[in-house]
Amino acid sequence: MDVTIRPATEADQPDLGRMAARLVRMHHSLDAQRFFLVEPIEQGYGRWLAREATNARSVVLVAVAEEKVVGYVYGALTERDWMMLLDACAALHDIWVDDAARRSGVARKLAEAFIARAKDLGAPRVVLSTAAKNEGAQHFFGSMSFRRTMIEMTREL
């Protein structure tokens, strides 16, 4: 699949919202107690990601194939967090590829472009989280030399 990775623009807002909503719903379906869902999500999340695309400390990139947005990645530079014992880094928050474009290298291109941009912005590392049940994502990121460093645990009260 011939894919171009480029910075997201305001015009990408509907596609960003559509894909981000799928990501949120996927997480919610894995553990509805841990991952909240507020409907409708498309417009709000799309608007927020389009705004983040203009933030100098954020990175929002889209993957375009055949003039259609088929994926996105979002993350931001973060400062040292003493409570998490996490030094300054780039936090990769979201990555999504539409079903029809999966298994064609789009996610890897998005992740590599995010990593390159984070490095250009001065980040010494990239940190991310995946849902415990999302073994595909864990395998994917492991194949890109990410290592496990934390396991989140939740107890309902």
Coordinates of N, CA and C in Angstrom, one line a residue:
M1 N 0.9 -1.2 0.0 CA 0.0 0.0 0.0 C 0.9 1.2 0.0
D2 N 0.6 2.1 -0.9 CA 1.4 3.4 -1.0 C 0.8 4.4 0.0
V3 N 1.6 4.7 1.0 CA 1.0 5.6 2.1 C 2.0 6.8 2.2
T4 N 1.3 7.9 2.5 CA 2.1 9.1 2.8 C 1.7 9.5 4.2
I5 N 2.7 9.8 5.0 CA 2.5 10.3 6.4 C 2.7 11.8 6.4
R6 N 1.8 12.5 6.9 CA 1.9 14.0 7.0 C 1.3 14.5 8.2
P7 N 1.6 15.8 8.6 CA 1.0 16.4 9.8 C -0.5 16.5 9.5
A8 N -1.3 16.3 10.6 CA -2.8 16.5 10.5 C -3.1 18.0 10.4
T9 N -4.2 18.3 9.7 CA -4.7 19.6 9.5 C -6.1 19.7 10.0
E10 N -6.6 20.9 10.1 CA -8.0 21.2 10.5 C -9.0 20.4 9.6
A11 N -8.6 20.3 8.3 CA -9.5 19.5 7.4 C -9.6 18.0 7.7
D12 N -8.7 17.5 8.5 CA -8.7 16.1 8.9 C -9.6 15.8 10.1
Q13 N -10.2 16.9 10.6 CA -10.9 16.7 11.8 C -12.0 15.6 11.8
P14 N -12.8 15.5 10.7 CA -13.8 14.4 10.7 C -13.2 13.0 10.7
D15 N -12.1 12.8 10.0 CA -11.4 11.5 9.9 C -10.7 11.3 11.3
L16 N -10.1 12.3 11.9 CA -9.5 12.1 13.2 C -10.6 11.7 14.2
G17 N -11.7 12.3 14.2 CA -12.8 12.0 15.1 C -13.3 10.6 14.9
R18 N -13.5 10.2 13.6 CA -14.0 8.9 13.3 C -13.0 7.8 13.8
M19 N -11.7 8.0 13.6 CA -10.8 7.0 14.0 C -10.6 7.0 15.5
A20 N -10.5 8.1 16.1 CA -10.3 8.2 17.6 C -11.5 7.6 18.3
A21 N -12.7 7.8 17.8 CA -13.9 7.1 18.4 C -13.8 5.6 18.3
R22 N -13.3 5.1 17.2 CA -13.1 3.6 17.1 C -12.1 3.1 18.1
L23 N -11.1 3.9 18.3 CA -10.0 3.5 19.3 C -10.6 3.5 20.7
V24 N -11.4 4.6 21.0 CA -12.0 4.7 22.4 C -13.0 3.5 22.6
R25 N -13.8 3.2 21.6 CA -14.8 2.2 21.7 C -14.1 0.8 21.8
M26 N -13.0 0.6 21.1 CA -12.3 -0.6 21.2 C -11.8 -0.8 22.6
H27 N -11.2 0.2 23.2 CA -10.7 0.1 24.6 C -11.9 -0.1 25.6
H28 N -13.0 0.6 25.4 CA -14.2 0.4 26.2 C -14.7 -1.0 26.1
S29 N -14.6 -1.6 25.0 CA -15.1 -3.0 24.8 C -14.2 -4.0 25.5
L30 N -12.9 -3.6 25.7 CA -12.0 -4.5 26.4 C -12.2 -4.5 27.9
D31 N -12.6 -3.4 28.4 CA -12.8 -3.2 29.9 C -13.6 -2.0 30.2
A32 N -14.9 -2.1 30.2 CA -15.8 -1.0 30.3 C -15.7 -0.3 31.7
Q33 N -15.2 -1.0 32.7 CA -15.0 -0.3 34.0 C -13.8 0.6 34.0
R34 N -12.8 0.2 33.2 CA -11.5 1.0 33.2 C -11.6 2.1 32.2
F35 N -12.1 1.9 31.0 CA -12.1 2.8 29.9 C -13.5 3.4 29.7
F36 N -13.6 4.7 30.1 CA -14.9 5.3 30.0 C -15.3 5.7 28.5
L37 N -16.5 5.8 28.3 CA -17.0 6.2 26.9 C -18.1 7.2 27.1
V38 N -17.9 8.3 26.5 CA -19.0 9.4 26.5 C -19.4 9.6 25.0
E39 N -20.6 9.3 24.7 CA -21.1 9.5 23.4 C -21.9 10.8 23.2
P40 N -21.9 11.4 22.1 CA -21.1 11.1 20.9 C -19.7 11.6 21.0
I41 N -18.7 10.8 20.6 CA -17.3 11.1 20.8 C -16.6 11.7 19.5
E42 N -17.2 11.4 18.4 CA -16.5 11.8 17.1 C -16.1 13.2 17.0
Q43 N -17.1 14.1 17.2 CA -16.9 15.5 17.0 C -15.9 16.1 18.0
G44 N -16.2 15.8 19.3 CA -15.3 16.3 20.3 C -13.9 15.9 20.2
Y45 N -13.6 14.6 20.0 CA -12.3 14.1 19.9 C -11.6 14.6 18.6
G46 N -12.4 14.7 17.5 CA -11.8 15.2 16.3 C -11.4 16.6 16.4
R47 N -12.2 17.4 17.1 CA -11.9 18.8 17.3 C -10.7 19.0 18.2
W48 N -10.6 18.2 19.2 CA -9.5 18.2 20.2 C -8.2 17.8 19.5
L49 N -8.2 16.7 18.7 CA -7.0 16.3 18.0 C -6.6 17.4 16.9
A50 N -7.5 18.0 16.3 CA -7.2 19.0 15.3 C -6.5 20.2 16.0
R51 N -7.0 20.5 17.2 CA -6.4 21.6 18.0 C -5.0 21.2 18.5
E52 N -4.9 20.0 18.9 CA -3.6 19.5 19.4 C -2.5 19.5 18.2
A53 N -3.0 19.4 17.0 CA -2.1 19.4 15.8 C -1.4 20.7 15.7
T54 N -2.0 21.8 16.3 CA -1.4 23.1 16.3 C -0.5 23.4 17.5
N55 N -0.5 22.5 18.4 CA 0.3 22.6 19.7 C 1.8 22.3 19.4
A56 N 2.7 23.1 19.7 CA 4.1 22.9 19.4 C 4.7 21.7 20.2
R57 N 4.1 21.3 21.3 CA 4.6 20.2 22.1 C 3.8 18.9 21.8
S58 N 3.0 18.9 20.8 CA 2.2 17.7 20.4 C 2.5 17.3 18.9
V59 N 2.3 16.1 18.6 CA 2.5 15.5 17.3 C 1.2 14.8 16.9
V60 N 0.6 15.2 15.8 CA -0.6 14.5 15.3 C -0.3 14.3 13.8
L61 N -0.1 13.1 13.4 CA 0.2 12.8 12.0 C -0.9 11.9 11.5
V62 N -1.2 12.0 10.2 CA -2.1 11.1 9.5 C -1.4 10.3 8.4
A63 N -2.0 9.1 8.2 CA -1.5 8.3 7.0 C -2.6 8.4 5.9
V64 N -2.1 8.7 4.7 CA -3.0 8.9 3.6 C -2.7 7.9 2.5
A65 N -3.7 7.2 2.1 CA -3.6 6.2 1.0 C -4.7 6.5 0.0
E66 N -4.4 6.6 -1.3 CA -5.4 6.9 -2.3 C -6.2 8.0 -1.9
E67 N -5.6 9.1 -1.5 CA -6.3 10.4 -1.1 C -7.3 10.2 0.0
K68 N -7.1 9.2 0.8 CA -8.0 8.9 2.0 C -7.2 8.7 3.2
V69 N -7.6 9.4 4.3 CA -6.9 9.2 5.6 C -7.3 7.8 6.2
V70 N -6.3 7.0 6.4 CA -6.5 5.6 6.8 C -5.9 5.3 8.2
G71 N -5.3 6.3 8.8 CA -4.7 6.1 10.1 C -4.2 7.4 10.7
Y72 N -3.9 7.4 12.0 CA -3.3 8.5 12.7 C -2.5 8.1 13.9
V73 N -1.7 9.0 14.3 CA -0.9 8.8 15.6 C -0.9 10.1 16.3
Y74 N -1.0 10.1 17.6 CA -1.0 11.3 18.4 C -0.2 11.1 19.7
G75 N 0.6 12.1 20.0 CA 1.4 12.0 21.2 C 1.9 13.4 21.6
A76 N 2.6 13.6 22.7 CA 3.0 14.9 23.1 C 4.2 14.8 24.0
L77 N 5.0 15.8 24.0 CA 6.1 15.9 24.9 C 5.6 16.1 26.4
T78 N 6.2 15.4 27.3 CA 5.8 15.6 28.7 C 7.1 15.9 29.5
E79 N 6.9 16.6 30.6 CA 7.9 16.9 31.5 C 8.2 15.8 32.5
R80 N 9.2 15.9 33.3 CA 9.5 14.9 34.3 C 8.3 14.8 35.3
D81 N 7.9 13.6 35.6 CA 6.8 13.3 36.5 C 7.3 12.5 37.7
W82 N 7.5 13.2 38.8 CA 8.1 12.6 40.0 C 7.2 11.5 40.5
M83 N 5.9 11.6 40.5 CA 5.0 10.5 41.0 C 5.1 9.2 40.2
M84 N 5.4 9.4 38.9 CA 5.5 8.2 38.1 C 7.0 7.7 37.9
L85 N 7.9 8.6 38.5 CA 9.3 8.3 38.3 C 9.7 8.2 36.8
L86 N 9.0 9.1 36.1 CA 9.2 9.1 34.6 C 9.8 10.4 34.2
D87 N 11.0 10.3 33.6 CA 11.7 11.5 33.2 C 11.0 12.1 31.9
A88 N 11.4 13.3 31.5 CA 10.9 13.9 30.3 C 10.9 12.9 29.2
C89 N 9.9 13.0 28.4 CA 9.8 12.0 27.2 C 8.7 12.5 26.3
A90 N 8.6 11.7 25.2 CA 7.4 11.9 24.3 C 6.5 10.7 24.7
A91 N 5.2 11.1 25.0 CA 4.2 10.0 25.3 C 3.4 9.8 24.0
L92 N 3.5 8.6 23.5 CA 2.6 8.2 22.4 C 1.3 7.8 22.9
H93 N 0.2 8.5 22.7 CA -1.1 8.3 23.3 C -2.0 7.4 22.4
D94 N -2.0 7.7 21.1 CA -3.0 7.1 20.2 C -2.3 6.6 19.0
I95 N -2.7 5.5 18.5 CA -2.3 5.1 17.1 C -3.5 4.2 16.6
W96 N -3.9 4.5 15.4 CA -5.0 3.8 14.8 C -4.9 3.6 13.3
V97 N -5.2 2.5 12.8 CA -5.2 2.2 11.4 C -6.5 1.6 11.0
D98 N -7.2 2.1 10.0 CA -8.5 1.5 9.6 C -8.3 0.1 9.2
D99 N -9.4 -0.7 9.4 CA -9.3 -2.2 9.1 C -8.8 -2.5 7.7
A100 N -9.2 -1.8 6.7 CA -8.8 -2.1 5.3 C -7.3 -1.8 5.1
A101 N -6.7 -1.0 5.9 CA -5.3 -0.7 5.7 C -4.4 -1.4 6.7
R102 N -4.9 -2.3 7.5 CA -4.1 -3.0 8.5 C -3.2 -4.1 7.8
R103 N -2.2 -4.4 8.5 CA -1.2 -5.4 8.0 C -0.5 -5.0 6.7
S104 N -0.4 -3.7 6.5 CA 0.2 -3.2 5.3 C 1.4 -2.3 5.6
G105 N 1.8 -2.2 6.9 CA 2.9 -1.4 7.3 C 2.5 0.0 7.6
V106 N 1.2 0.4 7.6 CA 0.8 1.7 7.9 C 1.1 2.1 9.4
A107 N 0.8 1.2 10.3 CA 1.1 1.5 11.7 C 2.6 1.7 12.0
R108 N 3.4 0.9 11.4 CA 4.8 1.0 11.6 C 5.3 2.4 11.0
K109 N 4.8 2.8 9.8 CA 5.2 4.1 9.3 C 4.7 5.2 10.2
L110 N 3.5 5.1 10.7 CA 3.0 6.1 11.6 C 3.9 6.2 12.9
A111 N 4.2 5.0 13.5 CA 5.0 5.0 14.7 C 6.4 5.5 14.4
E112 N 7.0 5.1 13.3 CA 8.4 5.6 13.0 C 8.4 7.1 12.8
A113 N 7.4 7.6 12.1 CA 7.3 9.1 11.9 C 7.1 9.8 13.2
F114 N 6.3 9.3 14.1 CA 6.1 9.9 15.4 C 7.5 9.9 16.2
I115 N 8.2 8.8 16.2 CA 9.4 8.7 16.9 C 10.4 9.7 16.3
A116 N 10.5 9.8 15.0 CA 11.4 10.7 14.4 C 11.1 12.2 14.8
R117 N 9.8 12.5 14.8 CA 9.4 13.8 15.1 C 9.7 14.1 16.6
A118 N 9.4 13.1 17.5 CA 9.7 13.3 18.9 C 11.2 13.5 19.1
K119 N 12.0 12.8 18.4 CA 13.5 13.0 18.5 C 13.9 14.4 18.0
D120 N 13.3 14.9 16.9 CA 13.5 16.2 16.4 C 13.1 17.3 17.5
L121 N 12.1 17.0 18.2 CA 11.6 17.9 19.3 C 12.5 17.8 20.6
G122 N 13.4 16.9 20.6 CA 14.3 16.8 21.7 C 14.0 15.8 22.7
A123 N 13.0 14.9 22.5 CA 12.6 13.9 23.4 C 13.7 12.8 23.5
P124 N 14.1 12.4 24.7 CA 15.1 11.4 24.8 C 14.6 10.0 24.7
R125 N 13.3 9.8 24.8 CA 12.7 8.5 24.7 C 11.2 8.7 24.4
V126 N 10.6 7.6 23.9 CA 9.1 7.5 23.7 C 8.5 6.5 24.7
V127 N 7.5 6.9 25.4 CA 6.8 6.0 26.3 C 5.4 5.8 25.9
L128 N 4.8 4.6 26.0 CA 3.4 4.4 25.7 C 2.8 3.4 26.6
S129 N 1.5 3.3 26.5 CA 0.8 2.3 27.3 C -0.1 1.5 26.3
T130 N -0.4 0.3 26.5 CA -1.4 -0.5 25.7 C -2.3 -1.1 26.7
A131 N -3.5 -1.4 26.3 CA -4.5 -2.1 27.1 C -3.9 -3.5 27.3
A132 N -4.1 -4.0 28.5 CA -3.6 -5.3 28.9 C -4.1 -6.4 27.9
K133 N -5.3 -6.3 27.5 CA -5.9 -7.3 26.6 C -5.6 -7.1 25.1
N134 N -4.9 -6.0 24.8 CA -4.5 -5.7 23.4 C -3.1 -6.3 23.1
E135 N -3.1 -7.6 23.0 CA -1.9 -8.3 22.8 C -1.3 -8.0 21.4
G136 N -2.1 -7.7 20.4 CA -1.6 -7.4 19.1 C -0.8 -6.1 19.2
A137 N -1.2 -5.1 19.9 CA -0.5 -3.9 20.0 C 0.8 -4.1 20.8
Q138 N 0.8 -4.9 21.8 CA 2.0 -5.2 22.6 C 3.0 -5.9 21.7
H139 N 2.6 -6.9 20.9 CA 3.5 -7.5 20.0 C 4.1 -6.6 19.0
F140 N 3.2 -5.7 18.4 CA 3.6 -4.7 17.4 C 4.7 -3.8 18.0
F141 N 4.4 -3.2 19.2 CA 5.4 -2.3 19.8 C 6.7 -3.0 20.2
G142 N 6.5 -4.3 20.7 CA 7.7 -5.1 21.0 C 8.6 -5.3 19.8
S143 N 8.0 -5.5 18.6 CA 8.7 -5.6 17.4 C 9.5 -4.4 17.0
M144 N 9.1 -3.3 17.6 CA 9.7 -2.0 17.3 C 10.7 -1.6 18.4
S145 N 11.1 -2.5 19.2 CA 12.1 -2.4 20.3 C 11.6 -1.6 21.5
F146 N 10.2 -1.5 21.7 CA 9.7 -1.0 23.0 C 9.8 -2.1 24.0
R147 N 10.1 -1.8 25.2 CA 10.2 -2.8 26.3 C 9.1 -2.5 27.4
R148 N 8.7 -3.6 28.0 CA 7.7 -3.4 29.1 C 8.4 -2.8 30.3
T149 N 7.7 -1.8 30.9 CA 8.3 -1.1 32.1 C 7.3 -1.0 33.2
M150 N 6.0 -1.0 33.0 CA 5.0 -0.8 34.0 C 3.8 -1.7 33.7
I151 N 3.1 -2.1 34.7 CA 1.8 -2.8 34.5 C 0.8 -2.1 35.4
E152 N -0.2 -1.5 34.8 CA -1.3 -0.8 35.5 C -2.2 -1.9 36.0
M153 N -2.7 -1.7 37.3 CA -3.7 -2.6 37.9 C -4.8 -1.7 38.4
T154 N -6.0 -2.2 38.3 CA -7.2 -1.5 38.8 C -8.0 -2.4 39.7
R155 N -8.6 -1.8 40.7 CA -9.5 -2.4 41.6 C -10.7 -1.6 41.8
E156 N -11.9 -2.1 41.4 CA -13.1 -1.3 41.6 C -13.5 -1.3 43.1
L157 N -14.0 -0.2 43.5 CA -14.5 0.0 44.9 C -16.0 0.1 45.0

